[in-house]
Amino acid sequence: MVQSLRSISPIPLSSEGFAEFGDVLAFNSGDSEAKAINQGQCIRLNDLADLDFDPSGRMGVSLFHSTVYTLPHRFDLMERHPYGPQVFFPLDLGRLLIVVALDNKGIPIYPQCFISSELQGINIHRGVWHGVLTPVAGTGKVIVFDWIGGQNNLEEYTFKQPWQIEFTRLET
Amino acid sequence: MVQSLRSISPIPLSSEGFAEFGDVLAFNSGDSEAKAINQGQCIRLNDLADLDFDPSGRMGVSLFHSTVYTLPHRFDLMERHPYGPQVFFPLDLGRLLIVVALDNKGIPIYPQCFISSELQGINIHRGVWHGVLTPVAGTGKVIVFDWIGGQNNLEEYTFKQPWQIEFTRLET
């Protein structure tokens, strides 16, 4: 039997579009909580992520250095983390391909793909299905803030048919 | 009475030099906890910061956009946060001037200054005296993880005599 490819077109990351899956961290958000600190020399965009995590562990800071991917990109694996969210922010003006999906009784459905702009990061909410870290610009260096604890925090799902994310111009 | 300047020469940031004040977050740390994830496509440098924080609040993610400073830089203010640590990582390949000091009965003493390289960040431990965020390269955009809660988490100290951080070549 021939395996057919299923295709996804990426769209630019925005707070509104991503709201069902997590938070967008960006400097141009017009956040009402922006406040001046340090005698007016610094703007603080305060508390941008919903960090709901299981109290059996804690949130920790890690650095990831990933392969940089090219489009079109094929994948068949998604994952989710039952114990906490995951914050990702590129450290080199890089850009991320972000695949997320809804859940139907333990199966990821309706995968969607976003592309971040420079100086955008994300918080993927606890338990939300997502693809692995997929930088498509920069050197693949990313700061991560996620749950660290004793339980297995990784659940994976492999699609029988792969998905393909189509080429797009990386417009900002 | 003439106020005399007291001078500090910055030195490159390193884990060893900074250990008394906090953690250095870097990709070249040779960390023994580095592990391959995502089917070998990503290296995870795991859990790099001691995030000791008061349980009356929580750690949150914020973005700071600071003025970029030039050297020599004069300052008379230091601060500390009794309820938790502060992680700073530049998002634009920027570099930070990091002033820290020991404590003597509520007064910062022996201030020292470090300069970070590209793709280095820091975690300033809970309660450690430090200067305000002082980027000296890049656009001043930084991700911050710090304590968020109801109590006043800011303690400030103003020196009667200012300090001056001397010019240095920004070698990496």
Tab-separated table of C-alpha atoms in Angstrom:
chain	number	residue	atom	x	y	z
A	1	MET	CA	0.000	0.000	0.000
A	2	VAL	CA	1.325	3.424	-0.895
A	3	GLN	CA	1.673	5.785	2.061
A	4	SER	CA	0.355	9.174	1.076
A	5	LEU	CA	1.824	12.368	2.481
A	6	ARG	CA	-0.392	14.769	4.303
A	7	SER	CA	0.590	18.369	3.894
A	8	ILE	CA	0.601	21.361	6.257
A	9	SER	CA	1.274	24.987	5.305
A	10	PRO	CA	2.963	26.972	8.077
A	11	ILE	CA	1.533	30.291	9.167
A	12	PRO	CA	3.185	33.160	11.080
A	13	LEU	CA	3.110	32.796	14.849
A	14	SER	CA	0.708	35.139	16.659
A	15	SER	CA	-0.707	35.227	20.168
A	16	GLU	CA	-4.251	34.884	18.889
A	17	GLY	CA	-3.546	31.957	16.594
A	18	PHE	CA	-1.473	30.144	19.196
A	19	ALA	CA	-3.758	30.806	22.190
A	20	GLU	CA	-5.255	27.314	22.221
A	21	PHE	CA	-1.794	25.769	22.558
A	22	GLY	CA	0.260	28.218	24.577
A	23	ASP	CA	1.694	31.697	24.934
A	24	VAL	CA	3.752	33.770	22.511
A	25	LEU	CA	6.653	35.665	24.102
A	26	ALA	CA	7.445	38.787	22.096
A	27	PHE	CA	8.558	42.385	22.477
A	28	ASN	CA	5.830	43.875	20.307
A	29	SER	CA	2.892	42.386	22.117
A	30	GLY	CA	1.578	45.691	23.428
A	31	ASP	CA	1.276	43.921	26.739
A	32	SER	CA	-0.580	46.000	29.296
A	33	GLU	CA	1.777	44.753	31.999
A	34	ALA	CA	4.812	46.483	30.441
A	35	LYS	CA	6.461	48.637	33.071
A	36	ALA	CA	9.548	50.812	33.308
A	37	ILE	CA	12.201	49.670	35.798
A	38	ASN	CA	15.830	50.543	36.604
A	39	GLN	CA	15.242	54.289	36.774
A	40	GLY	CA	13.535	54.270	33.393
A	41	GLN	CA	16.381	52.502	31.579
A	42	CYS	CA	14.534	49.213	31.039
A	43	ILE	CA	11.067	48.042	30.018
A	44	ARG	CA	9.830	44.877	31.722
A	45	LEU	CA	7.182	42.834	29.877
A	46	ASN	CA	6.049	40.963	32.931
A	47	ASP	CA	5.039	37.351	33.500
A	48	LEU	CA	4.241	36.311	29.937
A	49	ALA	CA	3.769	32.558	30.339
A	50	ASP	CA	1.240	30.318	32.066
A	51	LEU	CA	3.621	27.977	33.899
A	52	ASP	CA	1.187	25.392	35.251
A	53	PHE	CA	3.324	22.509	36.509
A	54	ASP	CA	2.962	19.507	38.752
A	55	PRO	CA	4.250	20.251	42.268
A	56	SER	CA	5.943	16.852	42.478
A	57	GLY	CA	8.779	18.454	40.483
A	58	ARG	CA	10.004	21.934	39.683
A	59	MET	CA	10.768	24.188	36.727
A	60	GLY	CA	14.421	24.321	35.612
A	61	VAL	CA	16.568	26.103	33.039
A	62	SER	CA	18.306	24.151	30.273
A	63	LEU	CA	20.017	24.943	26.972
A	64	PHE	CA	19.231	23.012	23.793
A	65	HIS	CA	21.453	22.869	20.722
A	66	SER	CA	19.438	21.415	17.873
A	67	THR	CA	19.987	20.549	14.262
A	68	VAL	CA	18.686	23.335	11.992
A	69	TYR	CA	16.050	21.967	9.630
A	70	THR	CA	15.096	22.876	6.070
A	71	LEU	CA	11.681	22.968	4.436
A	72	PRO	CA	9.854	20.989	3.252
A	73	HIS	CA	10.102	19.000	6.494
A	74	ARG	CA	8.553	15.580	7.047
A	75	PHE	CA	7.610	14.249	10.478
A	76	ASP	CA	5.617	11.423	11.990
A	77	LEU	CA	6.311	11.962	15.702
A	78	MET	CA	4.582	14.212	18.197
A	79	GLU	CA	5.021	14.412	21.962
A	80	ARG	CA	3.477	15.919	25.053
A	81	HIS	CA	4.543	16.483	28.650
A	82	PRO	CA	1.944	15.648	31.299
A	83	TYR	CA	3.766	17.325	34.207
A	84	GLY	CA	4.431	20.799	32.930
A	85	PRO	CA	4.795	23.381	30.152
A	86	GLN	CA	7.859	24.092	28.009
A	87	VAL	CA	9.232	27.542	27.257
A	88	PHE	CA	11.475	27.813	24.168
A	89	PHE	CA	13.311	30.973	23.109
A	90	PRO	CA	16.031	31.086	20.396
A	91	LEU	CA	19.240	32.765	21.569
A	92	ASP	CA	20.738	33.582	18.176
A	93	LEU	CA	17.907	35.432	16.401
A	94	GLY	CA	16.797	32.003	15.214
A	95	ARG	CA	13.305	31.015	14.149
A	96	LEU	CA	11.274	27.980	15.073
A	97	LEU	CA	8.845	25.779	13.221
A	98	ILE	CA	6.188	24.942	15.796
A	99	VAL	CA	3.884	21.999	15.187
A	100	VAL	CA	1.025	21.612	17.655
A	101	ALA	CA	-2.143	19.543	17.678
A	102	LEU	CA	-5.400	19.060	19.507
A	103	ASP	CA	-6.009	15.884	21.496
A	104	ASN	CA	-8.671	13.267	20.942
A	105	LYS	CA	-8.529	10.552	23.597
A	106	GLY	CA	-4.736	10.405	23.636
A	107	ILE	CA	-4.240	10.903	19.901
A	108	PRO	CA	-3.004	14.171	18.380
A	109	ILE	CA	-5.413	15.447	15.748
A	110	TYR	CA	-5.534	18.403	13.373
A	111	PRO	CA	-1.815	19.293	13.525
A	112	GLN	CA	-1.067	22.907	12.718
A	113	CYS	CA	2.239	24.597	12.062
A	114	PHE	CA	3.443	28.079	13.011
A	115	ILE	CA	6.709	29.846	12.168
A	116	SER	CA	8.136	32.300	14.682
A	117	SER	CA	9.775	35.598	13.774
A	118	GLU	CA	13.109	36.789	15.140
A	119	LEU	CA	12.891	37.606	18.846
A	120	GLN	CA	9.759	35.546	19.389
A	121	GLY	CA	9.581	32.626	21.788
A	122	ILE	CA	6.811	30.346	22.961
A	123	ASN	CA	5.420	28.604	25.991
A	124	ILE	CA	3.705	25.339	25.068
A	125	HIS	CA	1.114	24.646	27.720
A	126	ARG	CA	1.242	21.553	29.905
A	127	GLY	CA	-0.059	18.488	28.100
A	128	VAL	CA	-0.307	20.042	24.624
A	129	TRP	CA	0.790	17.829	21.711
A	130	HIS	CA	3.743	19.302	19.810
A	131	GLY	CA	6.553	18.347	17.456
A	132	VAL	CA	10.174	18.202	18.543
A	133	LEU	CA	12.223	21.401	18.578
A	134	THR	CA	12.620	22.413	14.915
A	135	PRO	CA	14.681	25.553	14.297
A	136	VAL	CA	14.649	26.713	10.664
A	137	ALA	CA	16.981	29.724	11.004
A	138	GLY	CA	19.935	30.546	13.225
A	139	THR	CA	22.296	27.990	14.736
A	140	GLY	CA	19.719	25.981	16.694
A	141	LYS	CA	20.610	27.316	20.144
A	142	VAL	CA	17.594	27.763	22.392
A	143	ILE	CA	16.941	28.382	26.077
A	144	VAL	CA	14.338	26.078	27.635
A	145	PHE	CA	12.430	26.360	30.870
A	146	ASP	CA	10.601	23.142	31.706
A	147	TRP	CA	9.527	20.677	34.375
A	148	ILE	CA	12.195	18.575	36.066
A	149	GLY	CA	11.217	15.722	38.350
A	150	GLY	CA	11.194	12.001	38.959
A	151	GLN	CA	8.286	10.826	36.814
A	152	ASN	CA	8.356	10.143	33.084
A	153	ASN	CA	7.287	13.468	31.584
A	154	LEU	CA	7.389	12.319	27.939
A	155	GLU	CA	4.519	10.803	25.988
A	156	GLU	CA	5.053	10.151	22.277
A	157	TYR	CA	2.749	9.384	19.370
A	158	THR	CA	3.882	8.163	15.945
A	159	PHE	CA	1.543	8.721	13.013
A	160	LYS	CA	1.152	5.815	10.598
A	161	GLN	CA	1.167	8.307	7.712
A	162	PRO	CA	3.815	11.058	7.835
A	163	TRP	CA	3.013	14.756	7.572
A	164	GLN	CA	4.931	17.202	5.432
A	165	ILE	CA	5.354	20.880	6.239
A	166	GLU	CA	5.544	22.722	2.961
A	167	PHE	CA	8.125	25.251	1.958
A	168	THR	CA	7.300	28.834	2.805
A	169	ARG	CA	9.205	32.071	2.408
A	170	LEU	CA	10.530	33.050	5.818
A	171	GLU	CA	8.940	36.470	5.848
A	172	THR	CA	9.074	38.311	9.147
B	1	MET	CA	34.454	67.607	49.546
B	2	VAL	CA	35.517	66.031	46.290
B	3	GLN	CA	33.907	62.660	45.590
B	4	SER	CA	36.562	60.305	44.297
B	5	LEU	CA	35.746	57.607	41.793
B	6	ARG	CA	36.492	54.014	42.595
B	7	SER	CA	37.413	51.929	39.630
B	8	ILE	CA	36.656	48.328	38.602
B	9	SER	CA	38.169	46.455	35.663
B	10	PRO	CA	35.794	43.916	34.120
B	11	ILE	CA	36.942	40.356	33.560
B	12	PRO	CA	35.501	37.654	31.262
B	13	LEU	CA	32.620	35.679	32.728
B	14	SER	CA	33.455	32.094	33.710
B	15	SER	CA	31.705	29.482	35.833
B	16	GLU	CA	34.620	29.319	38.251
B	17	GLY	CA	34.940	33.066	38.732
B	18	PHE	CA	31.185	33.544	39.092
B	19	ALA	CA	30.507	30.542	41.357
B	20	GLU	CA	30.194	32.603	44.529
B	21	PHE	CA	27.414	34.686	42.972
B	22	GLY	CA	25.534	32.368	40.662
B	23	ASP	CA	25.588	30.072	37.647
B	24	VAL	CA	26.884	30.662	34.131
B	25	LEU	CA	24.641	29.289	31.375
B	26	ALA	CA	26.708	28.438	28.308
B	27	PHE	CA	26.972	25.918	25.493
B	28	ASN	CA	30.665	25.213	25.950
B	29	SER	CA	30.526	24.282	29.593
B	30	GLY	CA	31.407	20.614	29.017
B	31	ASP	CA	28.531	19.861	31.354
B	32	SER	CA	28.389	16.194	32.302
B	33	GLU	CA	24.605	16.314	32.161
B	34	ALA	CA	24.568	16.967	28.402
B	35	LYS	CA	22.383	14.374	26.720
B	36	ALA	CA	21.135	13.670	23.226
B	37	ILE	CA	17.360	13.915	22.714
B	38	ASN	CA	14.938	14.011	19.784
B	39	GLN	CA	16.393	10.955	18.063
B	40	GLY	CA	19.898	12.385	18.259
B	41	GLN	CA	18.984	15.708	16.616
B	42	CYS	CA	19.376	17.827	19.755
B	43	ILE	CA	21.783	18.152	22.698
B	44	ARG	CA	20.188	19.058	26.025
B	45	LEU	CA	22.412	20.773	28.607
B	46	ASN	CA	20.191	19.977	31.518
B	47	ASP	CA	19.158	21.968	34.574
B	48	LEU	CA	21.923	24.579	34.650
B	49	ALA	CA	20.650	26.960	37.320
B	50	ASP	CA	20.089	26.758	41.067
B	51	LEU	CA	16.573	28.195	41.255
B	52	ASP	CA	16.127	28.487	45.013
B	53	PHE	CA	13.001	30.576	45.525
B	54	ASP	CA	10.551	31.343	48.283
B	55	PRO	CA	7.437	29.140	48.021
B	56	SER	CA	5.163	32.084	48.824
B	57	GLY	CA	5.531	33.005	45.136
B	58	ARG	CA	6.584	31.332	41.921
B	59	MET	CA	9.095	31.655	39.082
B	60	GLY	CA	7.831	33.450	35.964
B	61	VAL	CA	9.059	34.364	32.492
B	62	SER	CA	9.464	38.000	31.474
B	63	LEU	CA	11.176	39.922	28.686
B	64	PHE	CA	13.357	42.957	29.395
B	65	HIS	CA	14.287	45.609	26.843
B	66	SER	CA	17.091	47.689	28.283
B	67	THR	CA	19.170	50.645	27.238
B	68	VAL	CA	22.527	49.493	25.834
B	69	TYR	CA	25.365	51.022	27.839
B	70	THR	CA	28.860	52.152	26.865
B	71	LEU	CA	32.087	51.911	28.827
B	72	PRO	CA	33.362	53.453	30.976
B	73	HIS	CA	30.161	53.075	33.008
B	74	ARG	CA	29.524	54.749	36.327
B	75	PHE	CA	27.083	53.402	38.924
B	76	ASP	CA	26.189	53.946	42.539
B	77	LEU	CA	23.207	51.586	42.903
B	78	MET	CA	23.101	47.884	43.656
B	79	GLU	CA	20.122	45.661	44.415
B	80	ARG	CA	19.222	42.210	45.666
B	81	HIS	CA	16.118	40.043	45.690
B	82	PRO	CA	15.388	38.227	48.958
B	83	TYR	CA	12.726	35.888	47.535
B	84	GLY	CA	14.452	34.302	44.579
B	85	PRO	CA	17.158	34.168	41.907
B	86	GLN	CA	17.209	35.914	38.534
B	87	VAL	CA	18.134	34.275	35.246
B	88	PHE	CA	19.199	36.638	32.430
B	89	PHE	CA	19.965	35.529	28.878
B	90	PRO	CA	20.414	37.959	25.929
B	91	LEU	CA	18.235	37.086	22.934
B	92	ASP	CA	20.133	38.987	20.255
B	93	LEU	CA	23.721	37.740	20.704
B	94	GLY	CA	24.093	40.597	23.167
B	95	ARG	CA	26.605	40.782	25.985
B	96	LEU	CA	26.112	41.808	29.581
B	97	LEU	CA	28.156	43.707	32.093
B	98	ILE	CA	27.520	41.909	35.374
B	99	VAL	CA	28.339	43.685	38.625
B	100	VAL	CA	28.028	41.557	41.767
B	101	ALA	CA	29.165	42.031	45.340
B	102	LEU	CA	29.534	40.223	48.634
B	103	ASP	CA	27.349	41.188	51.576
B	104	ASN	CA	28.451	42.561	54.934
B	105	LYS	CA	25.488	43.055	57.271
B	106	GLY	CA	23.209	44.389	54.555
B	107	ILE	CA	25.855	46.395	52.692
B	108	PRO	CA	27.360	45.291	49.356
B	109	ILE	CA	31.147	45.099	49.567
B	110	TYR	CA	33.960	44.283	47.148
B	111	PRO	CA	31.959	44.768	43.930
B	112	GLN	CA	33.346	42.827	40.989
B	113	CYS	CA	32.470	43.065	37.313
B	114	PHE	CA	32.220	40.337	34.677
B	115	ILE	CA	31.540	40.622	30.944
B	116	SER	CA	29.651	37.804	29.247
B	117	SER	CA	30.461	36.467	25.791
B	118	GLU	CA	27.898	35.890	23.048
B	119	LEU	CA	25.554	33.033	23.922
B	120	GLN	CA	26.286	33.184	27.633
B	121	GLY	CA	23.656	33.870	30.241
B	122	ILE	CA	23.648	33.936	34.029
B	123	ASN	CA	21.631	32.965	37.046
B	124	ILE	CA	22.213	35.340	39.939
B	125	HIS	CA	21.512	33.423	43.121
B	126	ARG	CA	18.797	34.466	45.544
B	127	GLY	CA	19.869	37.348	47.741
B	128	VAL	CA	23.122	38.176	45.902
B	129	TRP	CA	23.905	41.883	45.450
B	130	HIS	CA	24.081	42.914	41.799
B	131	GLY	CA	23.881	45.929	39.524
B	132	VAL	CA	20.911	46.603	37.271
B	133	LEU	CA	20.761	44.890	33.873
B	134	THR	CA	23.582	46.434	31.817
B	135	PRO	CA	23.887	45.170	28.232
B	136	VAL	CA	26.984	46.463	26.418
B	137	ALA	CA	26.372	44.815	23.028
B	138	GLY	CA	23.264	43.883	21.067
B	139	THR	CA	19.927	45.648	21.304
B	140	GLY	CA	19.304	45.125	25.012
B	141	LYS	CA	16.667	42.401	24.676
B	142	VAL	CA	16.908	39.739	27.363
B	143	ILE	CA	14.774	36.882	28.678
B	144	VAL	CA	14.374	36.776	32.456
B	145	PHE	CA	13.157	34.061	34.817
B	146	ASP	CA	12.548	35.388	38.288
B	147	TRP	CA	10.376	35.247	41.357
B	148	ILE	CA	6.867	36.667	41.135
B	149	GLY	CA	4.778	37.098	44.255
B	150	GLY	CA	3.103	39.461	46.660
B	151	GLN	CA	6.000	40.633	48.837
B	152	ASN	CA	8.494	43.348	47.995
B	153	ASN	CA	11.339	41.436	46.366
B	154	LEU	CA	13.598	44.466	45.797
B	155	GLU	CA	16.216	45.779	48.200
B	156	GLU	CA	18.441	48.618	47.005
B	157	TYR	CA	21.693	50.136	48.237
B	158	THR	CA	23.160	53.416	47.025
B	159	PHE	CA	26.891	53.977	47.477
B	160	LYS	CA	27.943	57.408	48.712
B	161	GLN	CA	30.888	57.278	46.313
B	162	PRO	CA	30.174	56.047	42.777
B	163	TRP	CA	32.077	53.219	41.115
B	164	GLN	CA	33.364	53.316	37.571
B	165	ILE	CA	33.747	50.268	35.338
B	166	GLU	CA	36.681	50.919	33.071
B	167	PHE	CA	36.749	50.509	29.329
B	168	THR	CA	37.793	47.107	28.088
B	169	ARG	CA	38.036	45.589	24.652
B	170	LEU	CA	35.058	43.308	24.191
B	171	GLU	CA	37.064	40.232	23.339
B	172	THR	CA	35.180	36.977	23.199
